[in-house]
mmCIF file of C-alpha atoms in Angstrom:
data_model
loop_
_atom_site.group_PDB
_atom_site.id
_atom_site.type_symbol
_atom_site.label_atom_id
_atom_site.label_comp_id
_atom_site.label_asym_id
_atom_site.label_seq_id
_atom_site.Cartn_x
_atom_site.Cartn_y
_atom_site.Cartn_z
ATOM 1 C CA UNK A 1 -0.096 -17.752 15.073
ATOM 2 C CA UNK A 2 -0.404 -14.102 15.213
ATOM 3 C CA UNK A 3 1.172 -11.802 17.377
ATOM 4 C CA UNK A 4 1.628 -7.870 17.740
ATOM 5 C CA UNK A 5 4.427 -6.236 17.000
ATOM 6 C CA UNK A 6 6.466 -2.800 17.002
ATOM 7 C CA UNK A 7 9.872 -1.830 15.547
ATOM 8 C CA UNK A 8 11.091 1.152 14.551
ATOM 9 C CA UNK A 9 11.390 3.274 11.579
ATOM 10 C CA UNK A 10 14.461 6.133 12.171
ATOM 11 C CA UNK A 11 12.809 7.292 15.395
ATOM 12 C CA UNK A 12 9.397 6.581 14.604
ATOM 13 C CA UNK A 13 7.311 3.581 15.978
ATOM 14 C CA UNK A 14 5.671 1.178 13.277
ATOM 15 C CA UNK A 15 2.489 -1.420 14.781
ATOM 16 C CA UNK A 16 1.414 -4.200 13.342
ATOM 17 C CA UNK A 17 1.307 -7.827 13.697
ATOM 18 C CA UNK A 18 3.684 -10.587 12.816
ATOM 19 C CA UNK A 19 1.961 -14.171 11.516
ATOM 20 C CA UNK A 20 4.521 -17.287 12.277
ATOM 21 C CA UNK A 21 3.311 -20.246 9.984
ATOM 22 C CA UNK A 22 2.833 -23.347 12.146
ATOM 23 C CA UNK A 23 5.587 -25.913 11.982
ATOM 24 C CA UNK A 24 9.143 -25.223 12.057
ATOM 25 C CA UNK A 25 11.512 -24.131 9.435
ATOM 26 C CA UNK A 26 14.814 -24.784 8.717
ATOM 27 C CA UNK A 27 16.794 -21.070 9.042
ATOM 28 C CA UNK A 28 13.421 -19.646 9.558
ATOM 29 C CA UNK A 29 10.423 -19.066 7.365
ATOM 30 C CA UNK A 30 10.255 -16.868 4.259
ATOM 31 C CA UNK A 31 8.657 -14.079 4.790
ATOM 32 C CA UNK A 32 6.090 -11.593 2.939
ATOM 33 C CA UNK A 33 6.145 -7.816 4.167
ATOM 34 C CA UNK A 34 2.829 -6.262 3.636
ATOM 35 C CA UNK A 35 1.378 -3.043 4.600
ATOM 36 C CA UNK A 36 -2.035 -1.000 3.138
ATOM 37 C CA UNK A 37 -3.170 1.350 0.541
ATOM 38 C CA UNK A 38 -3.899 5.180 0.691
ATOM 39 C CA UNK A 39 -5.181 6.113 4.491
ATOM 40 C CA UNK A 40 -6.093 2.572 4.732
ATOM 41 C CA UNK A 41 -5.436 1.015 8.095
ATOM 42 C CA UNK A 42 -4.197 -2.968 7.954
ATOM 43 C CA UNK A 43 -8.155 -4.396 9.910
ATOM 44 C CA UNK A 44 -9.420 -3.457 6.330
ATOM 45 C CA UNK A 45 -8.622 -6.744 5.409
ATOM 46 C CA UNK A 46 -4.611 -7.323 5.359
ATOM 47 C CA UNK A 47 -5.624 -10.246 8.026
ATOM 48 C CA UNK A 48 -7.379 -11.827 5.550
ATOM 49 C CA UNK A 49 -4.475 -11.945 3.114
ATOM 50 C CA UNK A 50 -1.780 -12.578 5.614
ATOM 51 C CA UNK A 51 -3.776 -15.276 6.903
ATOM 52 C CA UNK A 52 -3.966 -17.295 3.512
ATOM 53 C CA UNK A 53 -0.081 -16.703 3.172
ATOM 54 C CA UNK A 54 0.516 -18.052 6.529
ATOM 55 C CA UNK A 55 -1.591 -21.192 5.573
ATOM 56 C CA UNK A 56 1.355 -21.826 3.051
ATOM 57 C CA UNK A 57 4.071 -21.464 5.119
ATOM 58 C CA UNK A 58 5.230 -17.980 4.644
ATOM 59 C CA UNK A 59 5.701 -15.283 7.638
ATOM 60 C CA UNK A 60 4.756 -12.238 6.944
ATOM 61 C CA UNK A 61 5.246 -8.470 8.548
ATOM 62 C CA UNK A 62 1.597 -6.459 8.836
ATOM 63 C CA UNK A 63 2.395 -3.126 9.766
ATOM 64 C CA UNK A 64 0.204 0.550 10.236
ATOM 65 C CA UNK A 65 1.717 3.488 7.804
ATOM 66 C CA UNK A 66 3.386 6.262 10.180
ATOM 67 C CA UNK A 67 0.626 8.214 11.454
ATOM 68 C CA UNK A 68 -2.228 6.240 10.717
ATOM 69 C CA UNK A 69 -3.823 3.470 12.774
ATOM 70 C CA UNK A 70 -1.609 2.105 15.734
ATOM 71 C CA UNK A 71 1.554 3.330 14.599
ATOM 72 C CA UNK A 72 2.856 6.618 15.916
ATOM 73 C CA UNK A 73 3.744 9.764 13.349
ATOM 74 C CA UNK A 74 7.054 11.265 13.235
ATOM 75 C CA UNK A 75 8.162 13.977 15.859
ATOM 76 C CA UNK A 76 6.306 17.241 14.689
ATOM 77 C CA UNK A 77 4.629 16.131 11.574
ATOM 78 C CA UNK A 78 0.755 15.514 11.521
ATOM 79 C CA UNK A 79 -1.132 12.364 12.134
ATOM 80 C CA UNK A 80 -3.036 11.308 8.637
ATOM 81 C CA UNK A 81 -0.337 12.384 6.542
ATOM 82 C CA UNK A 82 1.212 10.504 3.457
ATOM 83 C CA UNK A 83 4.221 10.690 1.978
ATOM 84 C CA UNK A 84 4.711 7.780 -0.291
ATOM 85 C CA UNK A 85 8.399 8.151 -0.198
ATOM 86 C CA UNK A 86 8.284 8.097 3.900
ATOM 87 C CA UNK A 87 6.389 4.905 3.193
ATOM 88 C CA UNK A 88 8.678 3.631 0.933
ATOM 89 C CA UNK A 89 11.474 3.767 3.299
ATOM 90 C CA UNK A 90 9.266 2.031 6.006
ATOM 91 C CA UNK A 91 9.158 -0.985 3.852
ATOM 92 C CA UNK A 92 12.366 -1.380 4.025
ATOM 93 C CA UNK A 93 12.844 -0.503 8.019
ATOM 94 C CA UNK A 94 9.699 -3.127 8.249
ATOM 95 C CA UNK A 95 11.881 -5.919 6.039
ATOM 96 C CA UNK A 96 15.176 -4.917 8.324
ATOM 97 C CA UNK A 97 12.843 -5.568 11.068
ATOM 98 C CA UNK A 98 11.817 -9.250 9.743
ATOM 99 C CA UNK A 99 15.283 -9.863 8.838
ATOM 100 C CA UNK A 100 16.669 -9.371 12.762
ATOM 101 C CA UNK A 101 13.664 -12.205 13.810
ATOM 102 C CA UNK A 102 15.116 -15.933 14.274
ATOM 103 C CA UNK A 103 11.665 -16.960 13.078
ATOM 104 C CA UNK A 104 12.336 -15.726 9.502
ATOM 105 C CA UNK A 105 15.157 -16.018 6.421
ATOM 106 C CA UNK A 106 16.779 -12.748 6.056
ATOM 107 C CA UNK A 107 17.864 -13.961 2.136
ATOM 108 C CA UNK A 108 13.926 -15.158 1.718
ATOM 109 C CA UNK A 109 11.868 -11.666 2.107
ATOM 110 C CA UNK A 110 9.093 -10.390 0.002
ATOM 111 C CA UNK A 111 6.752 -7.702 -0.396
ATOM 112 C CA UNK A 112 2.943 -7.393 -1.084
ATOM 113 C CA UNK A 113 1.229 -3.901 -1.471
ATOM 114 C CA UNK A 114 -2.624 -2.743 -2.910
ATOM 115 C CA UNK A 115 -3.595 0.059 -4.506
ATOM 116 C CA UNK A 116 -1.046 3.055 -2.819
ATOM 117 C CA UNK A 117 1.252 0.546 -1.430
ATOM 118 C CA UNK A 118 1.169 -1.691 -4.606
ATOM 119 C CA UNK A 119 2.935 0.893 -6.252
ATOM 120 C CA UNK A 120 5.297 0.965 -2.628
ATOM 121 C CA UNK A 121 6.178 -2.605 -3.444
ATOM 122 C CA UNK A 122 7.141 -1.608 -7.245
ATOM 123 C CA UNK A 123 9.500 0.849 -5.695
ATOM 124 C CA UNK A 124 11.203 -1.259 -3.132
ATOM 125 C CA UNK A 125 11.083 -3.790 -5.352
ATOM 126 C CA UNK A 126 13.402 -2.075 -7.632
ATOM 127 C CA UNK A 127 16.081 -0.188 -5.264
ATOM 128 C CA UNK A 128 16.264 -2.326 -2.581
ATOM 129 C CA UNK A 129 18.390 -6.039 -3.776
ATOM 130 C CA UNK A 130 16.812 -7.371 -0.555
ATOM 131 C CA UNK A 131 13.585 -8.400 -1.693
ATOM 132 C CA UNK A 132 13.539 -11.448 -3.671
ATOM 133 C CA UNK A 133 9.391 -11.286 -4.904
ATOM 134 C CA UNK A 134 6.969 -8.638 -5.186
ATOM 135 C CA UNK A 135 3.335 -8.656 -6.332
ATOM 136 C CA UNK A 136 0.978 -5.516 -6.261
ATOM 137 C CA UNK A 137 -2.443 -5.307 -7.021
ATOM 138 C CA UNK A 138 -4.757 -2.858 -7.899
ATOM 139 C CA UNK A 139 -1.934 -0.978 -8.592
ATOM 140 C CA UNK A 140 -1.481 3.177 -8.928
ATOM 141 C CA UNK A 141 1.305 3.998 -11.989
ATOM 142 C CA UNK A 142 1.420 7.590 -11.847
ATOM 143 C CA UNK A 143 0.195 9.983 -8.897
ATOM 144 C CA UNK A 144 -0.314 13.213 -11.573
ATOM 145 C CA UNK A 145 -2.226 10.861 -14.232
ATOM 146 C CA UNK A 146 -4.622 10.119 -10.921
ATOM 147 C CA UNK A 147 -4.750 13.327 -10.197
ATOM 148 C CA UNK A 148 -6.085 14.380 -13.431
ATOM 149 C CA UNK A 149 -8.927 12.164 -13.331
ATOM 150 C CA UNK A 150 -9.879 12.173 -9.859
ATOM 151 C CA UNK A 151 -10.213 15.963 -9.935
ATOM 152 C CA UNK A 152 -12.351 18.051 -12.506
ATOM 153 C CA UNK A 153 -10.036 19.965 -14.748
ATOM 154 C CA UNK A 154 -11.833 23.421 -13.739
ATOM 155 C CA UNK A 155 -10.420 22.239 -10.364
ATOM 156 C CA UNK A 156 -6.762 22.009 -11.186
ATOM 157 C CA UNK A 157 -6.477 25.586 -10.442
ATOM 158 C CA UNK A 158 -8.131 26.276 -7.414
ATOM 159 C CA UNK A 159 -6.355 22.766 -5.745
ATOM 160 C CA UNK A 160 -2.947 23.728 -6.774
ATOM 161 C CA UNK A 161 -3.883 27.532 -5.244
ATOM 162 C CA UNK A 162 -4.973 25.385 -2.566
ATOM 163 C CA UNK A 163 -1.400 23.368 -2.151
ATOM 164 C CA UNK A 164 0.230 27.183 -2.007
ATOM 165 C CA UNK A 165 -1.895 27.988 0.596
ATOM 166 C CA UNK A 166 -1.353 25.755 2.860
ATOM 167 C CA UNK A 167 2.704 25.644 2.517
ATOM 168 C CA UNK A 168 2.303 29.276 3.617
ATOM 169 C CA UNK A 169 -0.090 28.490 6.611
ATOM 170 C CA UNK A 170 2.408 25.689 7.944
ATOM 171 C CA UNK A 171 5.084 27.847 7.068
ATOM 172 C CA UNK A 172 3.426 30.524 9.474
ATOM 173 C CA UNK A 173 3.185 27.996 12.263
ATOM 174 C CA UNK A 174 -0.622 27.209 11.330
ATOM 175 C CA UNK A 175 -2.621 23.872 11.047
ATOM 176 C CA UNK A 176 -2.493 21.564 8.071
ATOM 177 C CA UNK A 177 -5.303 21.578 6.077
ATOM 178 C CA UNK A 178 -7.355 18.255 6.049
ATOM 179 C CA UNK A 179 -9.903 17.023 3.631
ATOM 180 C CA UNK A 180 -11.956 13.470 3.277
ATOM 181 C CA UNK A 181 -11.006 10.770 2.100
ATOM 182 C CA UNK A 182 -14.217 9.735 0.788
ATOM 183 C CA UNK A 183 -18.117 11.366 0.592
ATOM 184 C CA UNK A 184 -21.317 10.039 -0.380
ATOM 185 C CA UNK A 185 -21.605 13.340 -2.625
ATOM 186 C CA UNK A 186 -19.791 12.603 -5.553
ATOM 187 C CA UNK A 187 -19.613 16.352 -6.290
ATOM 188 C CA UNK A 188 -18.081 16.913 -2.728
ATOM 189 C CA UNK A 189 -13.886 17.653 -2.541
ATOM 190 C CA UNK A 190 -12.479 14.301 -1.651
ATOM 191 C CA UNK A 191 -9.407 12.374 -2.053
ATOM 192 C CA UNK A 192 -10.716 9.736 -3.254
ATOM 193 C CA UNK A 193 -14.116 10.378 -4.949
ATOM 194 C CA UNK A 194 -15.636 7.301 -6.269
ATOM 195 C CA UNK A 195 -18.876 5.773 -5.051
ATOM 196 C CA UNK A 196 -17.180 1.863 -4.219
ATOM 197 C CA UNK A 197 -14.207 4.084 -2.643
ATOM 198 C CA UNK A 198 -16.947 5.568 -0.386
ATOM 199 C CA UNK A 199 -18.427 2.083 0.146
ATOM 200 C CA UNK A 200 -15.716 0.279 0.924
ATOM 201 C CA UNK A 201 -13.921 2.830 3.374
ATOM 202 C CA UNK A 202 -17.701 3.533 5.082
ATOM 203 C CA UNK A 203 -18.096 -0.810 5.799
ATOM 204 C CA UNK A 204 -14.821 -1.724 7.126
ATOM 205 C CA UNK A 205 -14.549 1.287 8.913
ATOM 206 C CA UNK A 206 -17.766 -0.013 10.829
ATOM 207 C CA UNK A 207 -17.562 -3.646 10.669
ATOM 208 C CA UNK A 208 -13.679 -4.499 11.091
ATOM 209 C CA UNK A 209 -12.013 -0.698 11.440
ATOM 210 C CA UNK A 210 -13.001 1.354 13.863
ATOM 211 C CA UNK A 211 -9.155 3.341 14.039
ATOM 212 C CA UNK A 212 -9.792 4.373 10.299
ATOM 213 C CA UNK A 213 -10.484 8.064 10.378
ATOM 214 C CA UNK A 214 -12.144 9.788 7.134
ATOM 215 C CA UNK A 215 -9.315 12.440 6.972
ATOM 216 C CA UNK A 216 -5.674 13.315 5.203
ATOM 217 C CA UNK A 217 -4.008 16.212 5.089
ATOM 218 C CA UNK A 218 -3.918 18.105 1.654
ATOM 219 C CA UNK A 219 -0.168 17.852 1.263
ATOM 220 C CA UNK A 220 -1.371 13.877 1.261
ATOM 221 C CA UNK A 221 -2.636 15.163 -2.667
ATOM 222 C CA UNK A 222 0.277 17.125 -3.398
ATOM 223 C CA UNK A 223 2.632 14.640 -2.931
ATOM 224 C CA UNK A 224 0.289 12.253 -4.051
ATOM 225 C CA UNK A 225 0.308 13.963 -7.508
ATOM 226 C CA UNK A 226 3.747 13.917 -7.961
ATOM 227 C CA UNK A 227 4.569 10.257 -7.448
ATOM 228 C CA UNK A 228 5.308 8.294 -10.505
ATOM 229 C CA UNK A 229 6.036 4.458 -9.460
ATOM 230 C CA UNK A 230 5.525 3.631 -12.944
ATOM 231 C CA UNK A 231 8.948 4.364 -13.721
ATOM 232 C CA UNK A 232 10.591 2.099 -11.473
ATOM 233 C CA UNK A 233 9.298 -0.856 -12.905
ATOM 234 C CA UNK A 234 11.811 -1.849 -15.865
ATOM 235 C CA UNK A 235 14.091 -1.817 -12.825
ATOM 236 C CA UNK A 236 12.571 -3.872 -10.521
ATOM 237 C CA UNK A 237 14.035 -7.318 -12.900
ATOM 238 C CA UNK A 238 15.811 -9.558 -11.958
ATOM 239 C CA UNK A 239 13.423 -9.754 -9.136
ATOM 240 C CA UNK A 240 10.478 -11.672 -9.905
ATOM 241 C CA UNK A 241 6.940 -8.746 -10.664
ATOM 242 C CA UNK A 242 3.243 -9.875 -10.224
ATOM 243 C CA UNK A 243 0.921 -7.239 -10.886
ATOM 244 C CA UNK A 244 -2.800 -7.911 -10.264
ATOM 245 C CA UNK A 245 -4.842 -5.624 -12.268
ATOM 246 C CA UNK A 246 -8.488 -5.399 -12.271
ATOM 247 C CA UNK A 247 -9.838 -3.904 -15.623
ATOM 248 C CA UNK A 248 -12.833 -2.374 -14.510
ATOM 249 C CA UNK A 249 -10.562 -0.135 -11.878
ATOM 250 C CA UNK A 250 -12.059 3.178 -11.635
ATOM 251 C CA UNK A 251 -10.047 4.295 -9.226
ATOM 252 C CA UNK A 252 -6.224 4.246 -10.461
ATOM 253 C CA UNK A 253 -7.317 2.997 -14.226
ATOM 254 C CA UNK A 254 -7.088 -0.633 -14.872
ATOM 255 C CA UNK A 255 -6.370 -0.315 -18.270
ATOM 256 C CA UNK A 256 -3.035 2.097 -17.025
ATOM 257 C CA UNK A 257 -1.568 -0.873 -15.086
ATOM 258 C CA UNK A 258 -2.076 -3.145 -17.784
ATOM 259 C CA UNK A 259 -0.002 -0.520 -20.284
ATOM 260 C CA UNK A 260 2.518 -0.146 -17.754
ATOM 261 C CA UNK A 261 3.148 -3.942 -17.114
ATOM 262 C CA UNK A 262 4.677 -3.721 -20.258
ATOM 263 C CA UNK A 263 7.330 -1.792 -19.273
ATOM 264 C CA UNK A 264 8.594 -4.441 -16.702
ATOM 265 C CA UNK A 265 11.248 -6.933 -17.534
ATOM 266 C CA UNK A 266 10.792 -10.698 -16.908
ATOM 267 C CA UNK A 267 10.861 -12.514 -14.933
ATOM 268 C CA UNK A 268 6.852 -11.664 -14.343
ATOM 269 C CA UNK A 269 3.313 -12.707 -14.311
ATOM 270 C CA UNK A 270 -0.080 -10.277 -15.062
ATOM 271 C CA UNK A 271 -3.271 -11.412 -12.733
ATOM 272 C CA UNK A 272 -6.432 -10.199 -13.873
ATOM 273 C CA UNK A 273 -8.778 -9.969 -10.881
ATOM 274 C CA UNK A 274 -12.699 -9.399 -12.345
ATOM 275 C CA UNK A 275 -14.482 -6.310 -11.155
ATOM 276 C CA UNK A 276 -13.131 -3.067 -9.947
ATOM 277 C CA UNK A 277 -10.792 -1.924 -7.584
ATOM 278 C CA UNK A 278 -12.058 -2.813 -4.322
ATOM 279 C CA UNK A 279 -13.320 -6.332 -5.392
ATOM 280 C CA UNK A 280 -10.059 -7.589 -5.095
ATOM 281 C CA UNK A 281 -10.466 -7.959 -1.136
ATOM 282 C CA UNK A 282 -13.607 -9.841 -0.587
ATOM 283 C CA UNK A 283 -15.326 -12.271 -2.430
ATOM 284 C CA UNK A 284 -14.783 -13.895 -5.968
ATOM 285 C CA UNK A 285 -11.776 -11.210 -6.680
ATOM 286 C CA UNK A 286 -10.235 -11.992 -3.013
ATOM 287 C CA UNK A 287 -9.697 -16.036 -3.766
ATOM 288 C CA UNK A 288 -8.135 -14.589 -7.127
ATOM 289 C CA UNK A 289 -6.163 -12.271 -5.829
ATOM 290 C CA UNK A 290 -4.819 -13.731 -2.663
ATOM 291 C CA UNK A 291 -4.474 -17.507 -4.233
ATOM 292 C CA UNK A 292 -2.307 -15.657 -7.221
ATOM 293 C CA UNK A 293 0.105 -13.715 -4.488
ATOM 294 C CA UNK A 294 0.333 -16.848 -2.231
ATOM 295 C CA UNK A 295 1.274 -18.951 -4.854
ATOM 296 C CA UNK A 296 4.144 -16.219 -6.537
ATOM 297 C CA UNK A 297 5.601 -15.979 -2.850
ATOM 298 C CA UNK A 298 5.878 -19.921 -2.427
ATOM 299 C CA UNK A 299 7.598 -20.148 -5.650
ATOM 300 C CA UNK A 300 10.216 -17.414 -5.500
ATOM 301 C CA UNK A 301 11.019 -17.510 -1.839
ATOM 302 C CA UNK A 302 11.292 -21.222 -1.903
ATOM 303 C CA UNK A 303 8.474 -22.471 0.698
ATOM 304 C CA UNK A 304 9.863 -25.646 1.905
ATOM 305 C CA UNK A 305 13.110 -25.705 0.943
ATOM 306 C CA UNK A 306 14.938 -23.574 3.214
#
């Protein structure tokens, strides 16, 4: 059963949706904490996920990022603006939030991110003693290794010129700057300039996302740049890690999540999901990668034994 939801975040209102597995639990359910990737909004296919977790007896928390889809932005800051470290702390208002339900096991809680928010879960997953499981997919490692090949390097300049220039203009009372997310010119400025980014953002937008807007502000890159989740996983043991990595990841580098798993200290698992980064939510990659975070979840937050 699904239901909407809202809770809030230190004076900021979080939407979402809260799935209750059918049957009852002893204590309350375990439950998974899951929101989406960069400017994603959670129609582009969270359902899908939370509904296979449900199926196996595990809550879970679906909630918008501040200032994108149903949830509201903070007081004076823009709409379409990310912060990962905002977002980081709304994880952890979102799993105080499942921890106050009667429906769910405050000592059972997880957390599930993809792409952005895969490297979210990393993070909480290693400062906040709460969560007993994570598991990220298609995961980002380091924001300024992104940054470097996303953008062309006689473009380092003029962005960072760029960055200056709009501190100064918000400074002076002015508008943010905003650029897309995606293009269909693959020489146009975008955040995220990839053909399957363009693909995938353009579909669900139409067929399943109509709140998704094709905009972020340009601090969303700045801060984005300097946002190295990378280095919080050796510190995310004892809690159980899952990281599902697709090798042929254009996006955030496959082959850099990979490397990075390394780092991590057991107890973990690697997942390799085929294709590239998007696959993971639909087809042949989706049974892999949804089957392989299901599964972690029911064995470290102990479905059916509460």
């Amino acid at each position: 059963m699904r239901e909407d939801i809202s809770f809030d975040a230190e004076g900021v209102t979080l939407r979402g949706w809260f799935y209750r597995p059918d049957g009852d639990a002893n204590g309350g359910h375990p439950c998974v904490v899951m929101a989406h990737g960069f400017s994603a909004v959670k129609e582009q296919h969270l359902d899908d996920y939370a509904e296979v977790f449900a199926a196996a007896g595990l809550a879970c928390v679906v909630y918008d990022n501040r200032g994108f889809g149903a949830s509201d932005a903070a007081p004076g800051k823009p709409r379409q603006e990310i912060d990962p470290w905002e977002q980081v702390r709304d994880y952890q208002h979102a799993i105080t939030y499942a921890q106050g339900r009667d429906d769910v096991d405050a000592d059972r809680i997880g957390v599930w991110g993809s792409s952005y928010s895969g490297a979210h879960s990393y993070v909480v997953g290693a400062i906040d003693r709460r969560v007993k499981a994570v598991s990220g997919q298609v995961p980002l490692v380091s924001g300024r290794d992104a940054f470097a090949s996303l953008v062309r390097i006689d473009q380092w300049g003029p962005t960072w010129e760029a960055f200056a220039a709009d501190r100064l203009e918000r400074a002076r009372g002015g508008e943010p700057a905003m650029m897309p997310v995606v293009s269909d010119d693959p020489t146009a400025p975008a955040a995220l300039p990839t053909p399957d980014s363009y693909e995938f953002f353009t579909r669900t937008q139409s067929d399943r996302a109509p709140s998704w807007r094709n905009e972020v502000t340009l601090r969303s890159i700045e801060l984005f740049q300097g946002y190295e989740p990378g280095r919080f996983l050796p510190l995310i043991s004892p809690t159980p890690l899952q990281m599902v990595v697709a090798p042929h990841d254009r996006l955030v580098a496959g082959e850099a999540a990979a490397a990075a798993y390394e780092s991590a200290v057991h107890p973990k698992k690697l997942v390799i999901v085929p294709g590239g980064h998007f696959d993971a939510y639909t087809g042949p990659g989706f049974e892999v990668s949804s089957a392989a975070a299901r599964d972690w979840f029911v064995e470290h937050l102990h479905v059916g034994k509460g």
